[in-house]
Amino acid sequence: MKHNLSITEEFIIMILNDETGYFYQVGGWDLNCAVIGSVLADLSLQSYIDTDADSLFIINDKKTGEQTLDLLLDQIREDKQQRNTQYWIERLATHAETIIDQTLARLAKANLLKYHEGDFYTINKAVLYVDSGSNDQWPEQFVKQRISETLFTDVIPDPRDIIIISLLNVCDVLRFIFELDEDTEKRIHQVCQMELISRSIAEAVSQSIITPAFKKAPISKKIPSVHLISLMRSSFFWQGNIPALMAEVSKKRGPVFHLHMPNGKSLLCVAGPNVNRWVHRNMRKVMTSGVYFRGMERVCGASGLITSLDGADHFRLRKVMGSVYSEKKFLNRLGDVIRLTRSFMSEHGWKKGTEISVQRDMRLLINFQMTNILVSTDSQDIFPELVKWKEAASNTYVGGLLPELWMKTPAMKRRFNVLLQFIQRIEQNHTPIQRVGKERELADDLISMHHSDPQFMPEQNLPFLLGAAPILQSIYLGDVLGFAIYEMSKNPDLVQRLRNEAKALFGNGDPDIEDFTPESTDVCGRFVLECLRLYPVVSLQVRTISNQCTLEGFPLPTGKQVYIIQSAAHYSEECFPDPYKFDIDRYLPERAEHRNHGYSPYGLGTHMCVGFNWMKLQLVATLLLISRYYDFERLPKNHKLQFNPFPTMSVSKKLKLKLADQVCELPA
């Protein structure tokens, strides 16, 4: 039988769990050893290496043509001592993560796997059983089907399938993939003994997992302590720039540190580019989010929101929300974004000489767009009260900065009732007769999900998702927009480049979907990326350590809350040369400084913002419209930017801008 995929690729496909979007939970070291075992098996079947009881040796000096495989072969070739298979599995295990990443990317590019934001992957069932007429399609028999036939029938297995079964057995995941009984267990043992190469590699992997000979036990380091009072010497402290402040701390004290607060509370913090890489890969294995957001769920009367879910339920809800916030969905509503933006500017009297309060007005503008597009309900009249409730709830139940008693005051109770009023408006606008012939939106999808699966989407969760979620998004995106127009007031040359791009798009009427492309919005797209880097609104994540782990030698104990300041890497020279300079050319193809985990404006890992692409496009469209019509001037001109750091980072409420000029008239 001709096979189009390598053993490594098929092994990766076998351990991929479609329900969670990632691998069955094989321990990191165990998985690394098994992956290297699969690579060695590939090299053996291709006659590049051979093994005996005491050694593994090269038998073919030619290059494979694959960079990673050739790197592994070179390491084996350069070592002049006799080494056994177990030694090389452990020695090469450090390359396993790179091999996994490359394999997943290769399978996704070939359309055999689907990639989902947050580094989730699922099998592309649309091409699962396509008859293999070319090397670009699946093998004649899908690997899971072949393995199933081998285990549950008396078919004589292919040598590669024996190797895959042996590796899966060593990793103890076969029982999660198939329902096994006593007879099947015997069959697995029988199959694993059929081939010498599979026995040799599987035994070496097993020994590396159980009693690693090469892997050294990690040496625990003492976590340094930092007192908040000592940070008051930094200008970033007084500016309220938490990411830049934490970048300074991590550079001096290391990636893990205890931050001691004046009230006696100690926060376990992690920050830096290497931390971001580690968290992005390991979050799903060692951290949970439910404990941290439980208070916010309770006050909303909800349970199991996307922010507090992990595992299969989280991934399932992400897939639904991902379709709601897809690029295609945004482009379908591009005309509405343009119409609503112009309407807002007209209704609020934006003209030459008008003064705007940046934080307030940018949040109002985005809210006008967001609530009309996502839930077909205007909330401008009650939005200020909704913001006050949300910020107080976040500072109380998420940040722990206010006592819970604060949320029981008459003012907070009144504002919660305003939230309930907003939800009632949404419900009144979403009766079946009112939605006939209208574009599906967030509210329609959530209500439909509730009707089709009330256990997964209970009625008690709808108020938060329908009401509070659009308000949260209005605040976050409005604050990014606030930072963006502040930068426009500082950089007239950049504004002119934005305006030229806007003229090209809007010069002959509003752009169609086909006109609104990455190429036609290149300058504004890079401008937005740099605003998100220099002013990361969501500057940190808080998680609970669920499984004991070590980060760069520092122990992270189970049950401990950890503050992940992922945005500190935005101010790292390692990732962004001259990091305090506003430079949109960082994102040109030849530099592409954002193509690493140091760039993380909307979180890391499995809880990375599901609507990031929508949000970016919405900001681009809004900024192009604003730059087409207006120039901004700071009040006063020498104003030094201050931040409101909590509950998320925003411009100071004191920042005001004047519309210095209206370049052209708004359409009637």
PDB file of N, CA and C in Angstrom, residues 426-439 444 447 451:
ATOM      1  N   ILE A 426     -32.999  43.576  24.144  1.00  0.00           N
ATOM      2  CA  ILE A 426     -32.499  42.603  23.168  1.00  0.00           C
ATOM      3  C   ILE A 426     -33.539  41.529  22.910  1.00  0.00           C
ATOM      4  N   GLU A 427     -34.126  41.003  23.986  1.00  0.00           N
ATOM      5  CA  GLU A 427     -35.138  39.953  23.835  1.00  0.00           C
ATOM      6  C   GLU A 427     -36.337  40.452  23.042  1.00  0.00           C
ATOM      7  N   GLN A 428     -36.751  41.689  23.289  1.00  0.00           N
ATOM      8  CA  GLN A 428     -37.891  42.252  22.564  1.00  0.00           C
ATOM      9  C   GLN A 428     -37.597  42.418  21.078  1.00  0.00           C
ATOM     10  N   ASN A 429     -36.314  42.596  20.735  1.00  0.00           N
ATOM     11  CA  ASN A 429     -35.920  42.776  19.331  1.00  0.00           C
ATOM     12  C   ASN A 429     -35.603  41.463  18.630  1.00  0.00           C
ATOM     13  N   HIS A 430     -35.783  40.330  19.344  1.00  0.00           N
ATOM     14  CA  HIS A 430     -35.398  39.055  18.739  1.00  0.00           C
ATOM     15  C   HIS A 430     -36.510  38.018  18.824  1.00  0.00           C
ATOM     16  N   THR A 431     -37.734  38.481  18.669  1.00  0.00           N
ATOM     17  CA  THR A 431     -38.822  37.529  18.474  1.00  0.00           C
ATOM     18  C   THR A 431     -38.706  36.972  17.055  1.00  0.00           C
ATOM     19  N   PRO A 432     -39.181  35.766  16.823  1.00  0.00           N
ATOM     20  CA  PRO A 432     -39.005  35.144  15.490  1.00  0.00           C
ATOM     21  C   PRO A 432     -39.485  36.016  14.342  1.00  0.00           C
ATOM     22  N   ILE A 433     -40.640  36.687  14.506  1.00  0.00           N
ATOM     23  CA  ILE A 433     -41.191  37.477  13.399  1.00  0.00           C
ATOM     24  C   ILE A 433     -40.298  38.658  13.059  1.00  0.00           C
ATOM     25  N   GLN A 434     -39.607  39.209  14.081  1.00  0.00           N
ATOM     26  CA  GLN A 434     -38.751  40.372  13.835  1.00  0.00           C
ATOM     27  C   GLN A 434     -37.446  40.010  13.142  1.00  0.00           C
ATOM     28  N   ARG A 435     -37.059  38.747  13.200  1.00  0.00           N
ATOM     29  CA  ARG A 435     -35.777  38.356  12.618  1.00  0.00           C
ATOM     30  C   ARG A 435     -35.905  37.807  11.200  1.00  0.00           C
ATOM     31  N   VAL A 436     -37.104  37.706  10.687  1.00  0.00           N
ATOM     32  CA  VAL A 436     -37.298  37.173   9.337  1.00  0.00           C
ATOM     33  C   VAL A 436     -36.577  38.047   8.316  1.00  0.00           C
ATOM     34  N   GLY A 437     -35.747  37.415   7.497  1.00  0.00           N
ATOM     35  CA  GLY A 437     -35.051  38.111   6.417  1.00  0.00           C
ATOM     36  C   GLY A 437     -33.881  38.957   6.840  1.00  0.00           C
ATOM     37  N   LYS A 438     -33.485  38.899   8.112  1.00  0.00           N
ATOM     38  CA  LYS A 438     -32.384  39.726   8.591  1.00  0.00           C
ATOM     39  C   LYS A 438     -31.113  38.900   8.739  1.00  0.00           C
ATOM     40  N   GLU A 439     -29.971  39.586   8.636  1.00  0.00           N
ATOM     41  CA  GLU A 439     -28.660  38.949   8.768  1.00  0.00           C
ATOM     42  C   GLU A 439     -28.529  38.322  10.156  1.00  0.00           C
ATOM     43  N   ASP A 444     -28.862  35.856  17.555  1.00  0.00           N
ATOM     44  CA  ASP A 444     -29.557  34.757  16.879  1.00  0.00           C
ATOM     45  C   ASP A 444     -28.848  33.427  17.114  1.00  0.00           C
ATOM     46  N   ILE A 447     -29.231  32.281  20.898  1.00  0.00           N
ATOM     47  CA  ILE A 447     -30.587  31.821  21.178  1.00  0.00           C
ATOM     48  C   ILE A 447     -30.846  30.484  20.501  1.00  0.00           C
ATOM     49  N   HIS A 451     -31.767  26.766  22.238  1.00  0.00           N
ATOM     50  CA  HIS A 451     -32.908  25.917  21.889  1.00  0.00           C
ATOM     51  C   HIS A 451     -32.457  24.520  21.468  1.00  0.00           C
TER      52      HIS A 451
END
